[in-house]
CSV table of C-alpha atoms in Angstrom, one decimal:
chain,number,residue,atom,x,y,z
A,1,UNK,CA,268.7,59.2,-10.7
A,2,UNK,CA,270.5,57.8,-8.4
A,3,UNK,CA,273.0,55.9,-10.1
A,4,UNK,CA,273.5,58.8,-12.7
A,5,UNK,CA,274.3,62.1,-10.2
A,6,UNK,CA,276.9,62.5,-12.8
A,7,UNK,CA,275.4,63.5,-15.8
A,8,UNK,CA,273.0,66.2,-14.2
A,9,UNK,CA,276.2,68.4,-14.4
A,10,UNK,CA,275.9,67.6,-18.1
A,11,UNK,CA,272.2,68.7,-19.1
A,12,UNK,CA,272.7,71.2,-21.5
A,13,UNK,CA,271.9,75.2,-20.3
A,14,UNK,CA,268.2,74.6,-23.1
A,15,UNK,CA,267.2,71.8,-20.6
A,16,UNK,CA,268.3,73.7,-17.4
A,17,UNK,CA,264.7,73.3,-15.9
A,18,UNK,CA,265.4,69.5,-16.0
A,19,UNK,CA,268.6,69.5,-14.2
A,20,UNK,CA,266.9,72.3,-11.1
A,21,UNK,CA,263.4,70.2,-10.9
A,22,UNK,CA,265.7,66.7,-11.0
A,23,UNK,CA,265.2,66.0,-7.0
A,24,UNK,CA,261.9,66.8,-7.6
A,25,UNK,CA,261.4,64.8,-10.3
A,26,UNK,CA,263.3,61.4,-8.5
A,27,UNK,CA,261.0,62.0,-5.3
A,28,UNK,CA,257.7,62.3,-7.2
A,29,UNK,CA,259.3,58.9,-8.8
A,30,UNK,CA,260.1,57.0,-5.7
A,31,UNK,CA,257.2,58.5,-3.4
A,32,UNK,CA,254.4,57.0,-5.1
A,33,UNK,CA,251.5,55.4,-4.1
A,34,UNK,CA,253.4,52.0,-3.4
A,35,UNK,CA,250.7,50.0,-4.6
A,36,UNK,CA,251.0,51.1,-8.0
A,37,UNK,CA,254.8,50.2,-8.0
A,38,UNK,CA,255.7,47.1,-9.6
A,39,UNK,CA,259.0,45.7,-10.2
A,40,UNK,CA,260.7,47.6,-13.0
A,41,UNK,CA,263.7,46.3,-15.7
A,42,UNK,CA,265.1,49.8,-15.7
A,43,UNK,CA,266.3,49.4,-19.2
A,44,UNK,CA,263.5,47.9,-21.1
A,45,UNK,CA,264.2,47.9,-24.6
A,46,UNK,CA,264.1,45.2,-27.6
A,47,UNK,CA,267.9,44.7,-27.2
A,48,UNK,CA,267.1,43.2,-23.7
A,49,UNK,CA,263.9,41.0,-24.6
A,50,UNK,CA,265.2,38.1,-26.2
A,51,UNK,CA,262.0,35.7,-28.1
A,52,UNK,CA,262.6,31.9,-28.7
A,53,UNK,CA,260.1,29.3,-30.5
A,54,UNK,CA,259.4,26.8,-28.4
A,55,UNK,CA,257.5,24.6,-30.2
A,56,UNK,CA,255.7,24.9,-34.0
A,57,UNK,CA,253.0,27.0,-32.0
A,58,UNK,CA,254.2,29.0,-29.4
A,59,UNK,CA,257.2,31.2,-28.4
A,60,UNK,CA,258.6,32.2,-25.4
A,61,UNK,CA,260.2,35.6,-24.4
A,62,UNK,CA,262.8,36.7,-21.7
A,63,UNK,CA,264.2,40.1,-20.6
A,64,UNK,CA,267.7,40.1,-20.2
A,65,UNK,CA,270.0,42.6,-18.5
A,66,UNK,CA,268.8,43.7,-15.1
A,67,UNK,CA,271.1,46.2,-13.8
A,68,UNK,CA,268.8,49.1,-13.1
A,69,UNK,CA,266.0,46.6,-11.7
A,70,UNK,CA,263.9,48.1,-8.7
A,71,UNK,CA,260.5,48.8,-7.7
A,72,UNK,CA,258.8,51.9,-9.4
A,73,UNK,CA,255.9,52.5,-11.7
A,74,UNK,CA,255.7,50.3,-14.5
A,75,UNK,CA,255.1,53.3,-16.7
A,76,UNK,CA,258.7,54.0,-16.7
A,77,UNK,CA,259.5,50.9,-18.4
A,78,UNK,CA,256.7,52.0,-21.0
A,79,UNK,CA,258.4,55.1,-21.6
A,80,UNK,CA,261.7,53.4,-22.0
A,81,UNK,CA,260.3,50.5,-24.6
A,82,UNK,CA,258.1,53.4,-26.9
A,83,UNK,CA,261.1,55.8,-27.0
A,84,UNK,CA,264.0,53.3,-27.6
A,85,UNK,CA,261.8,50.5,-29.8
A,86,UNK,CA,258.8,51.5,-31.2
A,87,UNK,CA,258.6,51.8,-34.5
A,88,UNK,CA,257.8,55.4,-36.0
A,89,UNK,CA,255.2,53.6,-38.0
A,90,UNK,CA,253.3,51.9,-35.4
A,91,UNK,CA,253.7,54.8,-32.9
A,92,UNK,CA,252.2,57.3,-35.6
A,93,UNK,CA,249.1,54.7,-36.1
A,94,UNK,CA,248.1,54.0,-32.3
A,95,UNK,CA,249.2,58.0,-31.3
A,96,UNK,CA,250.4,58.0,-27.4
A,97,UNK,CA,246.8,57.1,-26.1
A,98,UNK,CA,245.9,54.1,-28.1
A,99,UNK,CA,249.6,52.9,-27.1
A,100,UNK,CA,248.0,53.1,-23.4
A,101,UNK,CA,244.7,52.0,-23.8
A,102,UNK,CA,246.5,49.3,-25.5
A,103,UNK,CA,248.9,48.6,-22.4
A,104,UNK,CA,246.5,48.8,-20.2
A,105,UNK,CA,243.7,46.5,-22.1
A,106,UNK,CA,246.7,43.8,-21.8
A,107,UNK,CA,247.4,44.6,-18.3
A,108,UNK,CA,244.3,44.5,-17.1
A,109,UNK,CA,244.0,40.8,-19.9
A,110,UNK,CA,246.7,39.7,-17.6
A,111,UNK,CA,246.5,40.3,-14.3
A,112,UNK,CA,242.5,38.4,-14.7
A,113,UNK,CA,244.3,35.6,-16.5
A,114,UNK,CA,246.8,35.3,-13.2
A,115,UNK,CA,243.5,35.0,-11.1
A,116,UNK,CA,245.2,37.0,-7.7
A,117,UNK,CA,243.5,40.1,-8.0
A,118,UNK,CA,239.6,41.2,-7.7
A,119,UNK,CA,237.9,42.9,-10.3
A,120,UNK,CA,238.0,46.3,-8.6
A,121,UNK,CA,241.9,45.6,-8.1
A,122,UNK,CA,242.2,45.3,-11.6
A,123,UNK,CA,240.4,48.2,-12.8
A,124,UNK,CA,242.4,50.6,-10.1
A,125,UNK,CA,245.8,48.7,-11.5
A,126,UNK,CA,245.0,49.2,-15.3
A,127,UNK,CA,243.3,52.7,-15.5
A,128,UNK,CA,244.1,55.0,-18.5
A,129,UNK,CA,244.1,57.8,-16.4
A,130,UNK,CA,246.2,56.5,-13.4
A,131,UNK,CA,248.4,55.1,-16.4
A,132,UNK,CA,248.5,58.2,-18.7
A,133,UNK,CA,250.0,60.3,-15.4
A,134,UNK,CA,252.4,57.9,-14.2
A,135,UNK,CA,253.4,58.2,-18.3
A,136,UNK,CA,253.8,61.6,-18.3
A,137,UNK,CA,256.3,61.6,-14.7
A,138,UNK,CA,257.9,58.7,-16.5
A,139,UNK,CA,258.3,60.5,-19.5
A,140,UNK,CA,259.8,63.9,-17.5
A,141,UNK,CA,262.7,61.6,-16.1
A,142,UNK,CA,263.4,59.8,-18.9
A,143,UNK,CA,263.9,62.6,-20.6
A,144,UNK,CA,265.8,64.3,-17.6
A,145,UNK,CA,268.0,61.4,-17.5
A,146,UNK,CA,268.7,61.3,-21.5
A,147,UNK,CA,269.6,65.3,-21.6
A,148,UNK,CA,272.5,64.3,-18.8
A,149,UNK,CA,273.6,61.7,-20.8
A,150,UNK,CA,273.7,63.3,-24.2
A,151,UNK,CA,272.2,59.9,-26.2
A,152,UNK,CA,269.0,60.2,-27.7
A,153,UNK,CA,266.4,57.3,-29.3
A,154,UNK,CA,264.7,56.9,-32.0
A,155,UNK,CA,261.2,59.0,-30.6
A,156,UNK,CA,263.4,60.8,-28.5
A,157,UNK,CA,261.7,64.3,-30.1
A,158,UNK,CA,258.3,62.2,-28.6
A,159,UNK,CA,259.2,62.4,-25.3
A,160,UNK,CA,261.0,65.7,-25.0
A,161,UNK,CA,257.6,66.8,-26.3
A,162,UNK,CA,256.2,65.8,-23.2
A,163,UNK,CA,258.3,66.6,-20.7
A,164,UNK,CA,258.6,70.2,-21.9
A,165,UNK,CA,254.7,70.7,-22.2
């Protein structure tokens, strides 16, 4: 929020809760339990993730563009790459949940294959639940954010669904 005081003075009058709950929203954002922030793009969307092959087998992948990069939940990077990239087909098959339960099966897939964290670590890091909340308050300020700067994504109807439930 901080970077777009701005465009809060643009919400439209049918998001007004949005722009009066905004400081609320950023604090519950920043104030976290910091170990469940991780680094965060910011902007993580499939025109900043570039894939390369680097051999006949295998292919490599890079994110690209990190001018909103600091720490923060890793769920708003979630929210930003289902809204902005995820196909209507695939988000329609898995539903919001299987998306998580997916993201979180890989998370938890990869934090055992990095062999830094004990089990019990890895089950606090990856659960649904944790996940799915973080999601929601992701989902809130994404949307926040998007009504103030008047540009909407491909599941944008998604995720004002959640943040005005």
């Amino acid at each position: 929020m901080k970077t777009r005081l701005d465009d809060l003075g643009h919400i439209p009058s049918s998001h007004s809760a949005l722009q009066t709950s905004a400081v609320a929203i950023d604090k519950r954002m920043n104030d976290g339990t910091p170990s469940c922030f991780t680094l965060v793009h910011g902007d993580f969307k499939a025109a900043n993730i570039l894939f390369g092959k680097a051999d006949d087998e295998n292919w490599t992948c890079a994110a690209v563009d990190f001018q909103y990069c600091g720490k923060g939940y890793g769920a708003k990077d979630l929210v930003m790459f289902v809204v902005s990239s995820v196909s209507g087909k695939v988000f329609h098959q898995l539903d919001e949940d299987g998306l998580l339960r997916f993201y979180a099966d890989e998370l938890r897939k990869n934090l055992h294959a990095i062999g830094k964290f004990s089990a019990d670590e890895i089950a606090a890091i990856s659960n649904v639940d944790t996940l799915k909340s973080q999601y929601e308050l992701a989902s809130v300020d994404y949307v926040r954010f998007m009504a103030g700067w008047r540009f909407w994504r491909s599941n944008s109807d998604y995720a004002a669904s959640i943040a005005i439930d």
